[in-house]
Amino acid sequence: MALQILQITTKFLQFLLLIYGKISCFYKGAKKIKSSVINSSEFLAFSDLIIYKSPNDNYSINSAEIIELFYNLRMDIDRLNYATQISKIIYDVTEENIPAGDILQLFLNTLYVISETDKDLDLIYCVFRIRLLAILGFLPQVSKCVSCGTPMVETMEDFYFSIKDDGVKCESCAKIDKSIIKLSKTTFSALIYVLSCDSKKLFSFEIPDEDLQELKLLCKIYTNQKLDKEYDIQKY
Ligand SMILES: [Zn+2]
């Protein structure tokens, strides 16, 4: 099973596969083959592919059946915009022929929520990036102060996230850290939830707008720093 993440030419596509990770695939005789294969080669289509690997390690598609086309993405410019940006990130963080099952699962879940629900697109984009970073091994310390070890407790009202030191700090350690982003209790709880919840329940929460603004700021700075690239959404 594979999700198409990039179309380089009409005959050369890139897919993310459950077992084989990202692969580049030739697509011979594109004009002659039946429509199901043509649909399966649409950007962001999730399909069951039969792929032939030649002796010189080139892949080509033998046949394909659509599993999910995420039709609503193609009908709404905002949804397509977010889905495209997510696809760019996935393309950048995956390597050819390195298994990426967890990333594919996250990608599919995220596309489903964008396509099939009316959930806030900025919240979806934040959740996706935090969880992706966790899958990639970027797990910030959130249980105790990353400098002095003071435990974080539920009774605290404000939390201080250090971009520089990858985790939360107590109030006194935060005072001497210029990379601190102040988070409300709700935003901090949302961060912990996204880092640790069951993948099936990843998008099963809402937060008030003021907390979402904090989460967006944290996500923007933290993600761009960890991935060493700016992935800000360009709004139309
Ligand atoms: Zn401290």
mmCIF file of C-alpha atoms and ligand atoms in Angstrom:
data_model
loop_
_atom_site.group_PDB
_atom_site.id
_atom_site.type_symbol
_atom_site.label_atom_id
_atom_site.label_comp_id
_atom_site.label_asym_id
_atom_site.label_seq_id
_atom_site.Cartn_x
_atom_site.Cartn_y
_atom_site.Cartn_z
ATOM 1 C CA MET A 1 0.000 0.000 0.000
ATOM 2 C CA ALA A 2 1.355 3.378 -0.908
ATOM 3 C CA LEU A 3 0.563 7.048 -0.717
ATOM 4 C CA GLN A 4 1.691 9.239 -3.544
ATOM 5 C CA ILE A 5 3.616 12.164 -2.090
ATOM 6 C CA LEU A 6 5.174 13.831 -5.096
ATOM 7 C CA GLN A 7 4.690 13.795 -8.844
ATOM 8 C CA ILE A 8 7.956 14.720 -10.505
ATOM 9 C CA THR A 9 6.809 14.095 -14.079
ATOM 10 C CA THR A 10 3.775 12.312 -15.514
ATOM 11 C CA LYS A 11 5.893 9.161 -15.708
ATOM 12 C CA PHE A 12 7.956 9.466 -12.557
ATOM 13 C CA LEU A 13 6.210 9.461 -9.199
ATOM 14 C CA GLN A 14 7.236 9.246 -5.572
ATOM 15 C CA PHE A 15 5.335 7.083 -3.131
ATOM 16 C CA LEU A 16 5.506 6.420 0.564
ATOM 17 C CA LEU A 17 5.079 2.700 1.178
ATOM 18 C CA LEU A 18 4.203 0.865 4.354
ATOM 19 C CA ILE A 19 7.275 -1.367 4.313
ATOM 20 C CA TYR A 20 9.755 0.110 1.877
ATOM 21 C CA GLY A 21 9.493 3.774 2.851
ATOM 22 C CA LYS A 22 9.850 6.342 0.114
ATOM 23 C CA ILE A 23 10.449 5.069 -3.399
ATOM 24 C CA SER A 24 10.651 6.609 -6.845
ATOM 25 C CA CYS A 25 8.585 4.768 -9.388
ATOM 26 C CA PHE A 26 8.470 4.741 -13.176
ATOM 27 C CA TYR A 27 5.098 4.638 -14.692
ATOM 28 C CA LYS A 28 5.396 3.234 -18.209
ATOM 29 C CA GLY A 29 2.688 3.680 -20.814
ATOM 30 C CA ALA A 30 0.728 6.099 -18.676
ATOM 31 C CA LYS A 31 -1.639 7.012 -21.488
ATOM 32 C CA LYS A 32 -2.500 3.426 -22.352
ATOM 33 C CA ILE A 33 -3.231 1.957 -18.956
ATOM 34 C CA LYS A 34 -6.642 1.696 -17.425
ATOM 35 C CA SER A 35 -8.251 4.510 -15.469
ATOM 36 C CA SER A 36 -7.875 2.902 -12.030
ATOM 37 C CA VAL A 37 -4.125 3.126 -12.415
ATOM 38 C CA ILE A 38 -4.335 6.725 -13.563
ATOM 39 C CA ASN A 39 -6.460 7.635 -10.511
ATOM 40 C CA SER A 40 -4.019 5.809 -8.277
ATOM 41 C CA SER A 41 -1.267 8.040 -9.486
ATOM 42 C CA GLU A 42 -3.010 11.234 -8.381
ATOM 43 C CA PHE A 43 -1.251 13.351 -5.812
ATOM 44 C CA LEU A 44 -2.166 12.179 -2.278
ATOM 45 C CA ALA A 45 -4.048 9.104 -3.493
ATOM 46 C CA PHE A 46 -3.661 6.071 -1.226
ATOM 47 C CA SER A 47 -3.521 2.908 -3.302
ATOM 48 C CA ASP A 48 -2.731 -0.756 -3.350
ATOM 49 C CA LEU A 49 0.088 -1.057 -5.856
ATOM 50 C CA ILE A 50 1.787 -3.991 -7.497
ATOM 51 C CA ILE A 51 5.283 -2.788 -8.179
ATOM 52 C CA TYR A 52 7.980 -4.434 -10.247
ATOM 53 C CA LYS A 53 11.600 -3.997 -9.217
ATOM 54 C CA SER A 54 14.016 -4.386 -12.099
ATOM 55 C CA PRO A 55 17.472 -5.960 -11.742
ATOM 56 C CA ASN A 56 18.981 -2.472 -11.746
ATOM 57 C CA ASP A 57 16.742 -1.499 -8.787
ATOM 58 C CA ASN A 58 14.299 0.708 -10.692
ATOM 59 C CA TYR A 59 10.663 0.417 -9.645
ATOM 60 C CA SER A 60 7.707 0.480 -12.019
ATOM 61 C CA ILE A 61 3.970 0.145 -11.407
ATOM 62 C CA ASN A 62 2.346 -3.024 -12.774
ATOM 63 C CA SER A 63 -1.158 -2.398 -11.472
ATOM 64 C CA ALA A 64 -2.950 -0.304 -8.899
ATOM 65 C CA GLU A 65 -6.243 -0.071 -7.037
ATOM 66 C CA ILE A 66 -7.385 3.044 -5.220
ATOM 67 C CA ILE A 67 -8.053 2.634 -1.492
ATOM 68 C CA GLU A 68 -8.692 6.288 -0.610
ATOM 69 C CA LEU A 69 -8.608 9.337 -2.838
ATOM 70 C CA PHE A 70 -9.324 11.954 -0.098
ATOM 71 C CA TYR A 71 -11.756 13.562 -2.496
ATOM 72 C CA ASN A 72 -12.594 16.562 -0.260
ATOM 73 C CA LEU A 73 -8.967 17.702 -0.326
ATOM 74 C CA ARG A 74 -9.347 18.344 -4.033
ATOM 75 C CA MET A 75 -12.509 20.413 -3.572
ATOM 76 C CA ASP A 76 -11.210 22.970 -1.058
ATOM 77 C CA ILE A 77 -8.147 25.145 -1.588
ATOM 78 C CA ASP A 78 -7.474 25.553 2.156
ATOM 79 C CA ARG A 79 -7.565 21.831 2.858
ATOM 80 C CA LEU A 80 -5.387 21.140 -0.179
ATOM 81 C CA ASN A 81 -2.941 23.838 0.942
ATOM 82 C CA TYR A 82 -2.413 22.209 4.359
ATOM 83 C CA ALA A 83 -2.269 18.693 2.885
ATOM 84 C CA THR A 84 0.328 19.830 0.341
ATOM 85 C CA GLN A 85 2.487 21.416 3.047
ATOM 86 C CA ILE A 86 2.307 18.217 5.104
ATOM 87 C CA SER A 87 3.318 16.251 2.028
ATOM 88 C CA LYS A 88 6.374 18.505 1.591
ATOM 89 C CA ILE A 89 7.445 17.866 5.184
ATOM 90 C CA ILE A 90 6.940 14.107 4.780
ATOM 91 C CA TYR A 91 8.956 14.188 1.576
ATOM 92 C CA ASP A 92 11.821 15.996 3.332
ATOM 93 C CA VAL A 93 11.992 13.797 6.443
ATOM 94 C CA THR A 94 11.798 10.395 4.722
ATOM 95 C CA GLU A 95 14.644 8.546 3.057
ATOM 96 C CA GLU A 96 14.392 6.243 0.063
ATOM 97 C CA ASN A 97 14.080 2.545 0.976
ATOM 98 C CA ILE A 98 13.962 3.171 4.740
ATOM 99 C CA PRO A 99 10.767 1.749 6.351
ATOM 100 C CA ALA A 100 8.393 4.517 7.420
ATOM 101 C CA GLY A 101 5.256 2.730 8.658
ATOM 102 C CA ASP A 102 4.642 5.085 11.603
ATOM 103 C CA ILE A 103 5.066 8.134 9.403
ATOM 104 C CA LEU A 104 2.721 6.737 6.740
ATOM 105 C CA GLN A 105 0.113 6.005 9.419
ATOM 106 C CA LEU A 106 0.389 9.549 10.798
ATOM 107 C CA PHE A 107 0.214 10.963 7.269
ATOM 108 C CA LEU A 108 -2.955 8.973 6.481
ATOM 109 C CA ASN A 109 -4.623 9.898 9.785
ATOM 110 C CA THR A 110 -3.830 13.563 9.212
ATOM 111 C CA LEU A 111 -5.117 13.568 5.628
ATOM 112 C CA TYR A 112 -8.288 11.834 6.779
ATOM 113 C CA VAL A 113 -8.966 14.471 9.455
ATOM 114 C CA ILE A 114 -8.235 17.319 7.016
ATOM 115 C CA SER A 115 -10.435 15.775 4.322
ATOM 116 C CA GLU A 116 -13.348 14.408 6.318
ATOM 117 C CA THR A 117 -13.817 16.715 9.326
ATOM 118 C CA ASP A 118 -14.238 20.429 9.988
ATOM 119 C CA LYS A 119 -11.537 20.475 12.639
ATOM 120 C CA ASP A 120 -9.411 23.636 12.777
ATOM 121 C CA LEU A 121 -6.699 23.246 10.128
ATOM 122 C CA ASP A 122 -4.099 25.078 12.218
ATOM 123 C CA LEU A 123 -4.698 22.700 15.140
ATOM 124 C CA ILE A 124 -4.375 19.683 12.812
ATOM 125 C CA TYR A 125 -1.135 21.096 11.415
ATOM 126 C CA CYS A 126 0.280 21.633 14.925
ATOM 127 C CA VAL A 127 -0.665 18.151 16.099
ATOM 128 C CA PHE A 128 0.816 16.587 12.975
ATOM 129 C CA ARG A 129 4.179 18.346 13.377
ATOM 130 C CA ILE A 130 4.572 17.640 17.111
ATOM 131 C CA ARG A 131 3.747 13.965 16.626
ATOM 132 C CA LEU A 132 6.007 13.696 13.573
ATOM 133 C CA LEU A 133 8.927 15.131 15.544
ATOM 134 C CA ALA A 134 8.240 12.567 18.295
ATOM 135 C CA ILE A 135 8.309 9.732 15.712
ATOM 136 C CA LEU A 136 11.594 11.133 14.396
ATOM 137 C CA GLY A 137 13.031 10.977 17.918
ATOM 138 C CA PHE A 138 12.640 14.579 19.000
ATOM 139 C CA LEU A 139 10.972 14.116 22.373
ATOM 140 C CA PRO A 140 11.148 17.176 24.615
ATOM 141 C CA GLN A 141 11.386 16.697 28.371
ATOM 142 C CA VAL A 142 8.007 17.624 29.825
ATOM 143 C CA SER A 143 7.878 15.905 33.225
ATOM 144 C CA LYS A 144 10.494 17.995 35.066
ATOM 145 C CA CYS A 145 12.609 21.120 34.660
ATOM 146 C CA VAL A 146 15.250 20.363 32.077
ATOM 147 C CA SER A 147 17.786 22.473 34.032
ATOM 148 C CA CYS A 148 17.273 21.689 37.742
ATOM 149 C CA GLY A 149 14.934 18.671 37.765
ATOM 150 C CA THR A 150 12.009 20.300 39.604
ATOM 151 C CA PRO A 151 8.953 18.162 38.729
ATOM 152 C CA MET A 152 6.045 19.714 36.818
ATOM 153 C CA VAL A 153 2.804 19.338 38.789
ATOM 154 C CA GLU A 154 -0.858 19.674 37.790
ATOM 155 C CA THR A 155 -1.453 22.556 40.207
ATOM 156 C CA MET A 156 0.884 24.834 38.253
ATOM 157 C CA GLU A 157 -0.896 27.450 36.131
ATOM 158 C CA ASP A 158 1.924 28.441 33.775
ATOM 159 C CA PHE A 159 4.626 26.384 32.096
ATOM 160 C CA TYR A 160 7.803 27.542 30.373
ATOM 161 C CA PHE A 161 9.110 25.692 27.327
ATOM 162 C CA SER A 162 12.759 26.186 26.432
ATOM 163 C CA ILE A 163 13.424 25.943 22.686
ATOM 164 C CA LYS A 164 17.166 26.023 23.373
ATOM 165 C CA ASP A 165 17.139 23.141 25.875
ATOM 166 C CA ASP A 166 14.286 20.994 24.456
ATOM 167 C CA GLY A 167 11.912 20.907 27.371
ATOM 168 C CA VAL A 168 10.088 22.654 30.181
ATOM 169 C CA LYS A 169 11.714 24.743 32.873
ATOM 170 C CA CYS A 170 10.630 25.853 36.327
ATOM 171 C CA GLU A 171 9.879 29.556 36.769
ATOM 172 C CA SER A 172 13.273 30.450 38.246
ATOM 173 C CA CYS A 173 15.313 28.598 35.579
ATOM 174 C CA ALA A 174 13.059 30.108 32.889
ATOM 175 C CA LYS A 175 13.976 33.657 33.975
ATOM 176 C CA ILE A 176 17.497 33.303 32.594
ATOM 177 C CA ASP A 177 16.523 31.574 29.316
ATOM 178 C CA LYS A 178 15.772 33.881 26.387
ATOM 179 C CA SER A 179 14.304 31.059 24.271
ATOM 180 C CA ILE A 180 11.374 30.458 26.633
ATOM 181 C CA ILE A 181 7.803 30.246 25.324
ATOM 182 C CA LYS A 182 5.216 30.614 28.081
ATOM 183 C CA LEU A 183 2.401 28.053 27.912
ATOM 184 C CA SER A 184 -0.925 27.901 29.723
ATOM 185 C CA LYS A 185 -1.939 24.765 31.586
ATOM 186 C CA THR A 186 -4.296 23.856 28.701
ATOM 187 C CA THR A 187 -1.612 24.271 26.030
ATOM 188 C CA PHE A 188 0.888 22.274 28.081
ATOM 189 C CA SER A 189 -1.673 19.478 28.621
ATOM 190 C CA ALA A 190 -2.354 19.432 24.865
ATOM 191 C CA LEU A 191 1.379 19.117 24.178
ATOM 192 C CA ILE A 192 1.702 16.148 26.537
ATOM 193 C CA TYR A 193 -1.406 14.549 25.044
ATOM 194 C CA VAL A 194 -0.087 14.805 21.475
ATOM 195 C CA LEU A 195 3.288 13.392 22.495
ATOM 196 C CA SER A 196 1.874 10.383 24.338
ATOM 197 C CA CYS A 197 -1.687 9.461 23.276
ATOM 198 C CA ASP A 198 -2.796 6.458 21.247
ATOM 199 C CA SER A 199 -2.374 7.270 17.545
ATOM 200 C CA LYS A 200 -6.081 6.586 16.882
ATOM 201 C CA LYS A 201 -7.055 9.362 19.328
ATOM 202 C CA LEU A 202 -4.452 11.870 18.199
ATOM 203 C CA PHE A 203 -6.914 14.448 16.901
ATOM 204 C CA SER A 204 -9.637 13.814 19.513
ATOM 205 C CA PHE A 205 -9.381 17.078 21.390
ATOM 206 C CA GLU A 206 -10.136 20.774 21.023
ATOM 207 C CA ILE A 207 -8.535 23.760 22.714
ATOM 208 C CA PRO A 208 -9.693 27.382 23.065
ATOM 209 C CA ASP A 209 -8.369 29.832 20.517
ATOM 210 C CA GLU A 210 -5.950 31.640 22.877
ATOM 211 C CA ASP A 211 -4.306 28.301 23.735
ATOM 212 C CA LEU A 212 -4.198 27.360 20.066
ATOM 213 C CA GLN A 213 -2.275 30.570 19.379
ATOM 214 C CA GLU A 214 0.336 29.503 21.977
ATOM 215 C CA LEU A 215 0.542 26.015 20.507
ATOM 216 C CA LYS A 216 0.976 27.490 17.018
ATOM 217 C CA LEU A 217 3.836 29.704 18.180
ATOM 218 C CA LEU A 218 5.555 26.816 19.957
ATOM 219 C CA CYS A 219 5.081 24.555 16.947
ATOM 220 C CA LYS A 220 6.345 27.103 14.457
ATOM 221 C CA ILE A 221 9.576 27.842 16.325
ATOM 222 C CA TYR A 222 10.218 24.295 17.574
ATOM 223 C CA THR A 223 9.467 22.539 14.267
ATOM 224 C CA ASN A 224 11.401 24.970 12.098
ATOM 225 C CA GLN A 225 14.390 24.661 14.431
ATOM 226 C CA LYS A 226 14.342 20.846 14.609
ATOM 227 C CA LEU A 227 13.764 20.331 10.895
ATOM 228 C CA ASP A 228 16.120 23.162 10.040
ATOM 229 C CA LYS A 229 13.675 24.636 7.551
ATOM 230 C CA GLU A 230 10.666 26.953 7.608
ATOM 231 C CA TYR A 231 7.385 25.158 7.079
ATOM 232 C CA ASP A 232 4.969 28.013 7.557
ATOM 233 C CA ILE A 233 1.653 27.802 5.746
ATOM 234 C CA GLN A 234 1.163 30.400 3.025
ATOM 235 C CA LYS A 235 -2.490 31.416 3.192
ATOM 236 C CA TYR A 236 -4.434 32.224 0.028
HETATM 237 ZN ZN ZN B 1 14.528 24.603 37.147
#
